[in-house]
XYZ file of C-alpha atoms in Angstrom:
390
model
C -77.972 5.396 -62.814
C -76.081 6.013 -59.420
C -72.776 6.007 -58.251
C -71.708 2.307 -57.432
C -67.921 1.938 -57.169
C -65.178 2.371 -54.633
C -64.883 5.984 -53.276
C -67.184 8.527 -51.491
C -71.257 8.944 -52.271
C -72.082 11.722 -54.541
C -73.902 14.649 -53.120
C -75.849 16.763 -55.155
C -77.139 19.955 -53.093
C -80.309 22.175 -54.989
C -80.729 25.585 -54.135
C -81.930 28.692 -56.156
C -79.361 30.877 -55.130
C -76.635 31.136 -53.514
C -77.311 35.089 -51.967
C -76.089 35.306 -48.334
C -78.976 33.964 -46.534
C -79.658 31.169 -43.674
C -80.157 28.627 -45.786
C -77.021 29.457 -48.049
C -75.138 29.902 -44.893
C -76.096 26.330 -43.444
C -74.574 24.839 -46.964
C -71.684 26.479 -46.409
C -70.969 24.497 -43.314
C -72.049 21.427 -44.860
C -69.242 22.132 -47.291
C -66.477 22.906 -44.939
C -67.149 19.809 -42.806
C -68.526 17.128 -44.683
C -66.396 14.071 -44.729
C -64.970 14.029 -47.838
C -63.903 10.544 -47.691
C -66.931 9.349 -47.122
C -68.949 11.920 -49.550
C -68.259 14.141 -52.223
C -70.491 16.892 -52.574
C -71.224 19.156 -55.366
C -73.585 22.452 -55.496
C -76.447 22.780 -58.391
C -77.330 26.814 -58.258
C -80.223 27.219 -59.935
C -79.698 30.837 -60.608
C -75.762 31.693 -61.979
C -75.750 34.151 -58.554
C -75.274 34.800 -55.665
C -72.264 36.683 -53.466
C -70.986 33.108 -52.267
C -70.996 30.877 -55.270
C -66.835 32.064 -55.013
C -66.398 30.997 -51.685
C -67.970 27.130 -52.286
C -65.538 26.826 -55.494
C -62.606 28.065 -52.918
C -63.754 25.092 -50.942
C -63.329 22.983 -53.871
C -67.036 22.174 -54.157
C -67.697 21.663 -58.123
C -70.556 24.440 -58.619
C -73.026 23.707 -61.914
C -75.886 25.925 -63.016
C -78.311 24.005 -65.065
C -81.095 26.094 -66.280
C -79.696 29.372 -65.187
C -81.828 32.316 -66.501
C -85.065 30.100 -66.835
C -88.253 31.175 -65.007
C -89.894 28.616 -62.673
C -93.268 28.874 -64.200
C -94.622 27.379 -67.301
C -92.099 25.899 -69.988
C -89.289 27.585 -67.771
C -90.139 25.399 -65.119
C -89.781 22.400 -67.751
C -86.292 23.639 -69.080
C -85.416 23.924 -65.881
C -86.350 20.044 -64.526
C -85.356 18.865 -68.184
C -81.435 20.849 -67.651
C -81.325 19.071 -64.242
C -82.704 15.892 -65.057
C -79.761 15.748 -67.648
C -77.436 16.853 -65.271
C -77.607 14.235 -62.914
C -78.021 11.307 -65.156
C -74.559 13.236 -66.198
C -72.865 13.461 -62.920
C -74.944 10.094 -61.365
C -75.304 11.623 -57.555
C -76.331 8.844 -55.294
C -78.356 11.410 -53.353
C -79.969 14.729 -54.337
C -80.791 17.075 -51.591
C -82.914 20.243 -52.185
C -83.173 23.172 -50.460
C -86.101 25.973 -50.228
C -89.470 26.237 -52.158
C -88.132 26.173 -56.113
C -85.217 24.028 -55.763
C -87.593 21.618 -53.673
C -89.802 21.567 -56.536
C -87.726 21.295 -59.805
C -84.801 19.451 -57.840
C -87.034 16.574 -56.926
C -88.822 16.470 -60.424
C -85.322 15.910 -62.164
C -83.693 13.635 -59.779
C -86.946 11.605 -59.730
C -86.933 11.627 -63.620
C -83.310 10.562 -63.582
C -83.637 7.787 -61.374
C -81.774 9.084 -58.589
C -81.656 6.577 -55.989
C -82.393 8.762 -52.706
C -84.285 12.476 -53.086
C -84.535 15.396 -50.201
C -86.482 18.265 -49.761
C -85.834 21.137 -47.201
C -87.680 23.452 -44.914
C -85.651 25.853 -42.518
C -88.890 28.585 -41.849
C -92.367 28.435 -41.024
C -93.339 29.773 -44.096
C -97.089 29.690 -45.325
C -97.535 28.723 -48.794
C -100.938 29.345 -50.558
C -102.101 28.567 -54.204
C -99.323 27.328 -56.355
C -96.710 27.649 -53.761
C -98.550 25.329 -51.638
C -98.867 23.318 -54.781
C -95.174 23.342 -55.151
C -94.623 22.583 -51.562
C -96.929 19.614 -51.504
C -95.189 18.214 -54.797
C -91.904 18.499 -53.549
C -92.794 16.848 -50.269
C -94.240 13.936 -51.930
C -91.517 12.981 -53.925
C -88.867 12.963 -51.344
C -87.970 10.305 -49.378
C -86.931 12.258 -46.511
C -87.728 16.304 -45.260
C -85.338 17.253 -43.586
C -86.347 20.617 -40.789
C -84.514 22.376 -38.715
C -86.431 22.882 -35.705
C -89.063 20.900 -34.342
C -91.616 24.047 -34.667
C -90.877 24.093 -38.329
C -91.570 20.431 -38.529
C -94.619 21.497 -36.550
C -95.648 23.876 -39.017
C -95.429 21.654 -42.151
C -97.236 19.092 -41.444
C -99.998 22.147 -40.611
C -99.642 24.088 -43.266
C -98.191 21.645 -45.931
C -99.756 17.979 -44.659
C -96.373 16.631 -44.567
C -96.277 13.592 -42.393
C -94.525 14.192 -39.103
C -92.948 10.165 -39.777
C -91.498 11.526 -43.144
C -89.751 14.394 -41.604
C -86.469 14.823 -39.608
C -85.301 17.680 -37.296
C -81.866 18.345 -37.457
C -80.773 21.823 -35.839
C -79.420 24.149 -37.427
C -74.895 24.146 -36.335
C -72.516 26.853 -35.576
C -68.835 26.774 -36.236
C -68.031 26.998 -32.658
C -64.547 27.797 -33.255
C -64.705 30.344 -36.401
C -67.566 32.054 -33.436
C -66.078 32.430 -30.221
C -66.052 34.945 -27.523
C -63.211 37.813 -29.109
C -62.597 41.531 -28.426
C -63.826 44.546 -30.253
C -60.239 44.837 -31.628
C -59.967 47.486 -34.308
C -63.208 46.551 -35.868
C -65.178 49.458 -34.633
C -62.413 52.419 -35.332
C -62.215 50.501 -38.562
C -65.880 50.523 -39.455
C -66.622 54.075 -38.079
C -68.416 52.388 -34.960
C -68.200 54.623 -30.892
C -66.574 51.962 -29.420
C -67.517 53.690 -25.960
C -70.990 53.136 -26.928
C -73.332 50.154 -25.916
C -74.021 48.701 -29.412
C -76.847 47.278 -30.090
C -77.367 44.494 -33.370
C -79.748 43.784 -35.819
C -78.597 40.926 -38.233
C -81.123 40.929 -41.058
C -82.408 40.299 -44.797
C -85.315 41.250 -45.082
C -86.658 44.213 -43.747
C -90.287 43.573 -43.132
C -90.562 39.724 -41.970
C -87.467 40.535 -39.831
C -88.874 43.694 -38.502
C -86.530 46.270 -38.946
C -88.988 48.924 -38.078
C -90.468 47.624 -34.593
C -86.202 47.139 -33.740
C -85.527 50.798 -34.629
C -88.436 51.543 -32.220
C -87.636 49.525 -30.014
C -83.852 51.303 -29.668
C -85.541 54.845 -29.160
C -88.125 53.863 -26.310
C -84.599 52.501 -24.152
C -82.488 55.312 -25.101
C -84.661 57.218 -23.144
C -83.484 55.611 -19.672
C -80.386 54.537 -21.489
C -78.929 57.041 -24.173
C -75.683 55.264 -24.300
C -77.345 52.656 -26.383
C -76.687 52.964 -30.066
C -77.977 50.940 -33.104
C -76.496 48.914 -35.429
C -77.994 46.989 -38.366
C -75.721 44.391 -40.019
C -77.099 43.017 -43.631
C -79.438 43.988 -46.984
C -80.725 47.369 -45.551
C -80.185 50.574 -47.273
C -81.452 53.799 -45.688
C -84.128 54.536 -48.344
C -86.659 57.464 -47.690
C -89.250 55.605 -45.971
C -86.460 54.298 -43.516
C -84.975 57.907 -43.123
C -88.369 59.645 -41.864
C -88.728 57.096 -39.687
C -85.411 57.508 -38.078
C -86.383 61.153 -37.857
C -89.533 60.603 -36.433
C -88.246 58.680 -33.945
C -85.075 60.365 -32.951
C -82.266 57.864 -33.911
C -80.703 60.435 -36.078
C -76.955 60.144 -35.741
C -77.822 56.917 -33.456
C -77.853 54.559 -36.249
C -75.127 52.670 -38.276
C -76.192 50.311 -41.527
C -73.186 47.823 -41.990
C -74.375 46.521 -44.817
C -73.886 42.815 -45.798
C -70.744 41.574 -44.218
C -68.430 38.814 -44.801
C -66.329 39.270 -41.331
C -69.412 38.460 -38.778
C -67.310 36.761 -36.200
C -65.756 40.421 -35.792
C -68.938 42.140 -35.745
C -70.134 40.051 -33.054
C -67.469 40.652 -30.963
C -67.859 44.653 -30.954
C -71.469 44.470 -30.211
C -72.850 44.453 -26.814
C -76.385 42.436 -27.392
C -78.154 41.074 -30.277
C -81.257 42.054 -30.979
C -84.038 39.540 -33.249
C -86.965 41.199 -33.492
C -88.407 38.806 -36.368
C -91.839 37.890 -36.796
C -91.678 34.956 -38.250
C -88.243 32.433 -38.524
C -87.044 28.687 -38.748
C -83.723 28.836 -36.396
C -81.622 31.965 -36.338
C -78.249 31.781 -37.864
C -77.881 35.082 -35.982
C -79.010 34.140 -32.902
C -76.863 31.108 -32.806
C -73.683 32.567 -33.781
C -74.407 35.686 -31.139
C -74.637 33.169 -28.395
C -71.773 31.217 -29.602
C -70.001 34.419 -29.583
C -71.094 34.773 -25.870
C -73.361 37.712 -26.518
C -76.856 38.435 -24.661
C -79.572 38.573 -27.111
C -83.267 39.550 -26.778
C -85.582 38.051 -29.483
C -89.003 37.680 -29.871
C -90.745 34.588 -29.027
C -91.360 32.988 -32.544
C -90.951 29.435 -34.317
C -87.639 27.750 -33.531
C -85.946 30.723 -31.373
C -88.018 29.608 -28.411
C -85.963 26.344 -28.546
C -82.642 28.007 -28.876
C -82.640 30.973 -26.139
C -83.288 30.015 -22.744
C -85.436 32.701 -21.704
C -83.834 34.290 -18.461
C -80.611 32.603 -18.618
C -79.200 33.110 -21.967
C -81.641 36.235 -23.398
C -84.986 37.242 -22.892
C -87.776 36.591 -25.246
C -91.124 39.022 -25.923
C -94.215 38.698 -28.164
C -93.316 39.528 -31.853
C -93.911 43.300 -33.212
C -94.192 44.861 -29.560
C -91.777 47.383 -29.593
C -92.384 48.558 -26.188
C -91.452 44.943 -25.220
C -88.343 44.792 -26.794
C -87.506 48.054 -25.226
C -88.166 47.019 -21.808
C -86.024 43.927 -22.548
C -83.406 45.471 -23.632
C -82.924 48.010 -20.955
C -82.734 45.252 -18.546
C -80.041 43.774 -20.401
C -77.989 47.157 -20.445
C -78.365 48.493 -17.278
C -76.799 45.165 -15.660
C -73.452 44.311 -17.398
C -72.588 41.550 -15.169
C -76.003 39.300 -15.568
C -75.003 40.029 -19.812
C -71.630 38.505 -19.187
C -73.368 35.469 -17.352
C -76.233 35.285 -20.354
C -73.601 35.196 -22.864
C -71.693 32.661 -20.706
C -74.926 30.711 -20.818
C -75.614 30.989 -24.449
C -71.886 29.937 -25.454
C -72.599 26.638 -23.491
C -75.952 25.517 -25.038
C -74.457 26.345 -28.488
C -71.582 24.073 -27.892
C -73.683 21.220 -26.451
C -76.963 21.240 -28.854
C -75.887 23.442 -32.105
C -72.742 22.833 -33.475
C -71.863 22.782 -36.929
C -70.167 19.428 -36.415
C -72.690 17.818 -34.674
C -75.281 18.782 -37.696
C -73.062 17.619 -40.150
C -72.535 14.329 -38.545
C -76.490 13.702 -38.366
C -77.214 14.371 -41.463
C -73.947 12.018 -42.476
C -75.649 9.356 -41.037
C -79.230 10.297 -42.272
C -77.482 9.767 -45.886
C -76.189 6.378 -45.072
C -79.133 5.305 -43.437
C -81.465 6.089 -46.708
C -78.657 4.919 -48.899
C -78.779 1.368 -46.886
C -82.379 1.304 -46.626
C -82.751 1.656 -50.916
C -79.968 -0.884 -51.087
C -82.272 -2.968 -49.559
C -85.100 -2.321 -51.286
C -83.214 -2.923 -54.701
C -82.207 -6.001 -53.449
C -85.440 -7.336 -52.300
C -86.667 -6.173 -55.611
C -83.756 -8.102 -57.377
C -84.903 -11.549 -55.070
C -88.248 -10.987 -56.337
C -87.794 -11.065 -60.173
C -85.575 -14.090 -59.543
C-alpha cells in the first residue's frame, strides 16, 4: 500500500493541533527545510485548528484533517483511527510520523491498520503519563518502529516513566533557524510595541502558565528590582492578565513594570529588544525559547530541568538554578544585569553552541537519514520475506 515509483517518499506528519507550541514550531522547520526532492511531506491535523495551519499551506505543505471534531475517547477515538486509516491507504505515505500523546496513539493505530510500511511516534517533554495516558503512551510506543526524542533526558525519562526501550529510541535535538535568529537591534520594535527601550527588559516566552512558571518569574523580577529597578518584565505568549495574575502583580509591586505581548508571530524581533531571557519552567523537553534566545546572542537564566541542562552551558552561556526558587532566579539575574559586558560574552557563547549542535538544518538532515535508513531496513525485510515464500 506504499508509495513505490520514481519521485520523493511520502511523509505523513500526525499532530493534534497545530496551536503555536514547541512541537508545532519544530514541524514548521521540518517543512521549510526538508528536501523536497527527496521527500514530500504532507500535515494530518487532527483538530481543523490551530493559528499556523495557514502558514504550512503557504509553504505548500498539503494540510488534511481526518476526523476533525471527534473526541479521542470511546467511539471518537475509533472514528478517528478509522478517518485516518482511510486516509492513508488514500494518500499511500511511505512513512507516518506522529507527534505528541493523541496523535501518537490514533496515528500509529491507522497507519498500522493501513499497512503503512514505516510508523513514528514522538516525545519532545518529560511528561508523566498515568492511567489511560500511560496506556496511550505505551500503545503508541509499541507500535512504532522508531521514537524519536529530543533530548537525551527525555529519552531518559521514557524509558522511566513509559518502559520504552532506550535501543528503540533516537535523540535528535531540537534545530534553530540560525539565520531567520540572529543577533539584530531593537529597531523600532519597542516604540512600536509600547516597550521603554531605555529599560533592561527582561523575557518570559511561555504557554502555559503553571508548568512554565509564570508566577515564580514575576517573583523572581521584583526580588532584583530591588538592587536593580531598571529591570522591567516582559512576557511574550498565551498569558492574559486575569484577576488572579493582577493581585499578584500588586502584591508584589510590578505594577506598571510589566508588559504581556501576547502570542507573537515576529519573535526574531522580540528577541532582539530584550536584554536576557528568562525560563523559569519546571518541567520541559528542549526549549524552543531558549534556543532561539541564544541563537539570537542573548544571556538567558533558566532553571536546571530536563533537556535545558544540555543546551545552556552554565557560566558561559547563562546560568542555571533549581526550578520554582524565585529567590534563585533573582540572584541570577542580577548578576546578569549588573555586568553588561560578561552578557555580551554569554550571548556570544550561546550563538556559537547553537550554530554547532542545534541547527535547524542539521536536525532536518538527521532525521532525513533516519527515514532512509528505516525505509532501507523494511525494504529488506520485504525482501527477505519475498525469498522466503519462494
Amino acid at each position: 500500500m506504499t508509495h513505490r515509483g520514481p519521485g520523493p517518499h511520502r511523509l505523513a506528519y500526525v499532530i493534534k493541533s497545530m496551536s503555536v507550541g514547541g512541537s508545532q514550531t519544530h514541524l514548521m522547520q521540518v517543512f521549510r527545510l526538508i528536501d523536497r526532492d527527496r521527500f514530500a511531506p504532507a500535515l494530518y491535523c487532527l483538530g481543523n485548528d490551530g493559528a499556523l495551519l495557514d502558514e504550512v499551506r503557504a509553504l505548500d505543505v498539503p494540510v488534511f484533517t481526518p476526523g476533525a471534531g471527534a473526541t479521542f475517547k470511546g467511539f471518537g477515538l475509533l472514528s478517528r483511527v478509522a478517518r485516518l486509516r482511510r486516509a492513508f491507504r488514500d494518500h499511500r505515505p511511505g512513512i507516518v510520523h506522529n507527534y505528541l500523546l493523541r496523535a501518537n496513539l490514533a496515528g500509529s493505530i491507522g497507519a498500522r491498520l493501513a499497512g503503512v510500511p514505516v510508523v513514528l511516534c514522538s516525545k519532545r517533554g518529560c511528561h508523566e503519563r498515568r492511567g489511560a495516558k500511560l496506556m496511550a503512551a505505551k500503545i503508541g510506543n509499541y507500535l512504532a518502529d522508531r521514537v524519536t526524542v529530543n533530548a537525551n533526558a527525555v529519552r531518559d525519562f521514557v524509558h522511566a516513566n513509559e518502559g520504552c526501550p532506550l535501543d528503540k529510541m533516537t535523540v535528535i535535538p531540537s534545530g534553530i533557524d540560525t539565520n531567520r535568529f540572529r543577533p539584530r537591534g531593537a529597531g523600532s520594535f519597542c516604540e512600536r510595541v509600547g516597550l521603554p527601550a531605555d529599560r533592561c527588559l527582561v523575557g518570559s516566552v511561555t504557554r502555559s502558565r503553571a508548568v512554565k512558571g509564570v508566577e515564580d518569574f514575576l517573583r523572581a523580577v521584583a526580588l532584583a528590582r530591588r538592587e536593580h529597578p531598571e529591570v522591567y518584565a516582559v512576557v511574550i505568549g498565551e498569558v492574559v492578565m486575569d484577576d488572579s495574575l493582577r493581585a499578584l502583580v500588586r502584591e508584589i509591586g510590578l505594577d506598571g513594570e510589566i508588559a504581556l505581548l501576547g502570542r507573537r508571530s515576529d519573535m526574531p524581533e522580540v528577541y532582539g529588544a530584550i536584554d536576557l531571557l528568562v525560563s523559569s519552567s519546571r518541567g520541559e523537553g528542549m526549549s524552543n525559547a531558549i534556543l532561539e534566545a541564544m541563537a539570537t546572542e542573548i544571556p538567558v537564566v533558566a532553571t536546571a530541568v530536563g533537556g535545558t541542562v544540555e543546551v545552556v552551558d552554565h557560566g558561559r552561556s547563562g546560568l542555571l538554578v533549581p526550578p520554582q526558587d524565585p529567590a534563585a532566579l533573582a540572584a541570577a539575574i542580577a548578576v546578569v544585569t549588573k555586568d553588561r559586558a560578561q552578557a555580551r560574552a554569554m550571548g556570544r557563547v550561546g550563538r556559537r553552541i547553537v550554530e554547532e549542535r542545534y541547527s535547524a538544518h542539521a536536525m532536518v538532515r538527521q532525521m532525513e537519514r533516519l527515514y532512509e535508513s528505516l525505509l532501507a531496513r523494511r525494504a529488506g525485510v520485504l525482501a527477505g520475506e519475498e525469498r522466503v515464500a519462494a
